[in-house]
Short mmCIF file of C-alpha atoms in Angstrom, two decimals:
data_model
loop_
_atom_site.label_atom_id
_atom_site.label_comp_id
_atom_site.label_asym_id
_atom_site.label_seq_id
_atom_site.Cartn_x
_atom_site.Cartn_y
_atom_site.Cartn_z
CA UNK A 1 -13.71 -18.84 -37.87
CA UNK A 2 -14.45 -17.18 -34.55
CA UNK A 3 -11.84 -15.24 -32.63
CA UNK A 4 -13.55 -16.29 -29.39
CA UNK A 5 -13.47 -12.63 -28.36
CA UNK A 6 -15.66 -12.97 -25.24
CA UNK A 7 -13.23 -15.50 -23.82
CA UNK A 8 -10.22 -13.33 -24.74
CA UNK A 9 -11.70 -10.28 -23.01
CA UNK A 10 -12.62 -12.42 -20.00
CA UNK A 11 -8.99 -13.54 -19.81
CA UNK A 12 -7.91 -9.87 -19.79
CA UNK A 13 -9.83 -9.52 -16.49
CA UNK A 14 -10.99 -5.98 -17.18
CA UNK A 15 -12.83 -4.71 -14.09
CA UNK A 16 -15.69 -2.78 -15.66
CA UNK A 17 -19.09 -4.02 -14.49
CA UNK A 18 -21.02 -2.33 -17.31
CA UNK A 19 -19.59 -4.00 -20.40
CA UNK A 20 -20.54 -6.16 -23.37
CA UNK A 21 -18.77 -7.98 -26.15
CA UNK A 22 -20.46 -7.54 -29.50
CA UNK A 23 -18.89 -9.58 -32.28
CA UNK A 24 -15.15 -9.15 -31.75
CA UNK A 25 -15.41 -5.80 -29.94
CA UNK A 26 -15.47 -5.03 -26.22
CA UNK A 27 -17.56 -2.06 -25.07
CA UNK A 28 -17.59 -0.66 -21.53
CA UNK A 29 -18.87 2.26 -19.51
CA UNK A 30 -16.00 2.63 -17.02
CA UNK A 31 -17.70 5.52 -15.21
CA UNK A 32 -21.48 5.00 -15.05
CA UNK A 33 -23.55 8.07 -15.78
CA UNK A 34 -20.99 9.74 -18.05
CA UNK A 35 -21.18 9.72 -21.85
CA UNK A 36 -17.65 8.44 -22.53
CA UNK A 37 -17.29 4.78 -23.44
CA UNK A 38 -14.37 2.45 -23.94
CA UNK A 39 -14.09 0.33 -27.09
CA UNK A 40 -11.47 -2.37 -27.65
CA UNK A 41 -11.00 -4.09 -31.02
CA UNK A 42 -8.45 -6.52 -32.40
CA UNK A 43 -6.05 -4.89 -34.87
CA UNK A 44 -5.43 -6.61 -38.17
CA UNK A 45 -2.06 -7.11 -39.76
CA UNK A 46 -1.21 -7.02 -43.46
CA UNK A 47 -1.89 -10.77 -43.55
CA UNK A 48 -5.46 -12.00 -43.97
CA UNK A 49 -7.16 -13.25 -40.80
CA UNK A 50 -4.15 -12.38 -38.63
CA UNK A 51 -4.26 -10.05 -35.64
CA UNK A 52 -1.34 -8.17 -34.11
CA UNK A 53 -2.75 -6.33 -31.13
CA UNK A 54 -5.61 -4.37 -29.67
CA UNK A 55 -6.93 -0.92 -30.50
CA UNK A 56 -8.31 0.85 -27.43
CA UNK A 57 -10.53 3.88 -28.06
CA UNK A 58 -12.53 6.39 -26.06
CA UNK A 59 -15.86 7.08 -27.74
CA UNK A 60 -18.44 9.80 -27.15
CA UNK A 61 -21.99 8.98 -28.35
CA UNK A 62 -22.41 12.31 -30.18
CA UNK A 63 -18.84 13.27 -31.12
CA UNK A 64 -17.59 9.82 -32.04
CA UNK A 65 -14.09 8.64 -31.34
CA UNK A 66 -12.18 11.05 -29.10
CA UNK A 67 -8.86 9.22 -28.77
CA UNK A 68 -7.33 5.83 -29.56
CA UNK A 69 -4.15 3.88 -29.00
CA UNK A 70 -2.82 0.72 -30.61
CA UNK A 71 -1.32 -1.88 -28.28
CA UNK A 72 0.70 -4.46 -30.18
CA UNK A 73 1.06 -7.99 -28.89
CA UNK A 74 4.82 -7.84 -29.57
CA UNK A 75 5.33 -4.66 -27.51
CA UNK A 76 3.42 -6.13 -24.56
CA UNK A 77 4.94 -9.62 -24.62
CA UNK A 78 1.61 -11.31 -25.22
CA UNK A 79 3.00 -14.19 -27.27
CA UNK A 80 6.65 -14.04 -26.21
CA UNK A 81 6.57 -17.36 -24.33
CA UNK A 82 4.67 -19.14 -27.09
CA UNK A 83 6.97 -17.82 -29.81
CA UNK A 84 10.08 -18.65 -27.82
CA UNK A 85 8.83 -22.20 -27.11
CA UNK A 86 8.05 -22.80 -30.79
CA UNK A 87 11.21 -21.07 -32.05
CA UNK A 88 9.14 -18.65 -34.13
CA UNK A 89 11.57 -16.16 -35.64
CA UNK A 90 10.85 -12.41 -35.48
CA UNK A 91 9.65 -10.73 -38.66
CA UNK A 92 7.47 -13.68 -39.66
CA UNK A 93 3.69 -13.75 -40.04
CA UNK A 94 3.26 -15.88 -36.91
CA UNK A 95 5.55 -13.90 -34.58
CA UNK A 96 3.59 -11.97 -31.94
CA UNK A 97 0.28 -12.52 -33.71
CA UNK A 98 -2.59 -14.94 -33.86
CA UNK A 99 -4.88 -15.91 -36.69
CA UNK A 100 -8.30 -17.39 -37.10
CA UNK A 101 -6.81 -20.79 -37.92
CA UNK A 102 -5.99 -22.80 -34.82
CA UNK A 103 -5.93 -26.26 -33.30
CA UNK A 104 -9.36 -27.74 -32.63
CA UNK A 105 -10.51 -27.24 -29.07
CA UNK A 106 -8.06 -24.39 -28.46
CA UNK A 107 -8.69 -20.64 -28.82
CA UNK A 108 -6.93 -18.89 -31.69
CA UNK A 109 -4.95 -16.85 -29.16
CA UNK A 110 -3.74 -19.95 -27.31
CA UNK A 111 -0.53 -19.22 -25.38
CA UNK A 112 -1.29 -15.54 -24.80
CA UNK A 113 -0.07 -13.89 -21.62
CA UNK A 114 -2.33 -10.87 -21.20
CA UNK A 115 -0.73 -9.17 -18.20
CA UNK A 116 1.16 -6.58 -20.28
CA UNK A 117 -1.95 -5.69 -22.29
CA UNK A 118 -4.04 -5.42 -19.16
CA UNK A 119 -1.50 -3.10 -17.53
CA UNK A 120 -1.40 -0.91 -20.66
CA UNK A 121 -5.20 -0.72 -20.76
CA UNK A 122 -5.20 0.21 -17.08
CA UNK A 123 -2.72 3.05 -17.71
CA UNK A 124 -4.70 4.31 -20.71
CA UNK A 125 -8.06 4.25 -18.93
CA UNK A 126 -6.57 6.04 -15.92
CA UNK A 127 -6.12 9.09 -18.16
CA UNK A 128 -9.67 9.13 -19.55
CA UNK A 129 -11.55 7.55 -16.66
CA UNK A 130 -9.67 8.54 -13.47
CA UNK A 131 -10.51 6.31 -10.55
CA UNK A 132 -12.70 3.97 -12.58
CA UNK A 133 -10.22 1.12 -12.46
CA UNK A 134 -9.77 1.27 -8.70
CA UNK A 135 -13.49 1.72 -8.09
CA UNK A 136 -14.47 -1.41 -10.00
CA UNK A 137 -11.36 -3.59 -9.92
CA UNK A 138 -11.07 -6.56 -7.66
CA UNK A 139 -7.58 -6.91 -6.24
CA UNK A 140 -5.32 -9.00 -8.45
CA UNK A 141 -3.67 -12.02 -6.92
CA UNK A 142 0.10 -11.98 -6.79
CA UNK A 143 1.80 -13.55 -9.75
CA UNK A 144 2.95 -17.12 -9.16
CA UNK A 145 6.46 -16.02 -10.17
CA UNK A 146 6.59 -13.04 -7.85
CA UNK A 147 9.48 -13.06 -5.46
CA UNK A 148 9.83 -11.30 -2.17
CA UNK A 149 12.91 -9.18 -1.71
CA UNK A 150 15.05 -10.50 1.13
CA UNK A 151 15.55 -8.15 4.05
CA UNK A 152 19.02 -6.60 4.26
CA UNK A 153 21.25 -8.29 6.82
CA UNK A 154 21.25 -6.64 10.18
CA UNK A 155 24.52 -5.15 11.27
CA UNK A 156 25.18 -4.16 14.86
CA UNK A 157 25.22 -0.40 15.36
CA UNK A 158 28.75 0.90 15.24
CA UNK A 159 30.05 -2.05 13.27
CA UNK A 160 31.83 -1.30 10.04
CA UNK A 161 31.42 -3.18 6.81
CA UNK A 162 33.55 -3.07 3.71
#
């Protein structure tokens, strides 16, 4: 069954204009005109057809892979809400993962919150592609759960507080 990778990478909202999804892999040229490319794959677990994160790599066309990092779904809270809502215990096959088997009409990664992964990818690409994220990224809208910090109460000058 399909992982619906193009939809997953669309949900990540990566800002790179020059990109393509081939099969289950995302490829991008974060800085046009340079040879370095970004490749993002799903990482497999020890269980068949089950995925536990993303592998982000910097690739040079002649030298091959230069560097890579694994970003687990558990470490980035991708399925925390889903697992908490379904009472999925840690250290089980389903915890913090998704598989190719899923409910009809829903993506296999249904319930994913990709903010943590996106932030990690942003930090990683800032090292290899400085300025690329800011140059191509549209501004993100504030999270619906963001809260403004209340202003401290004003105290008349010379007044003492305990």
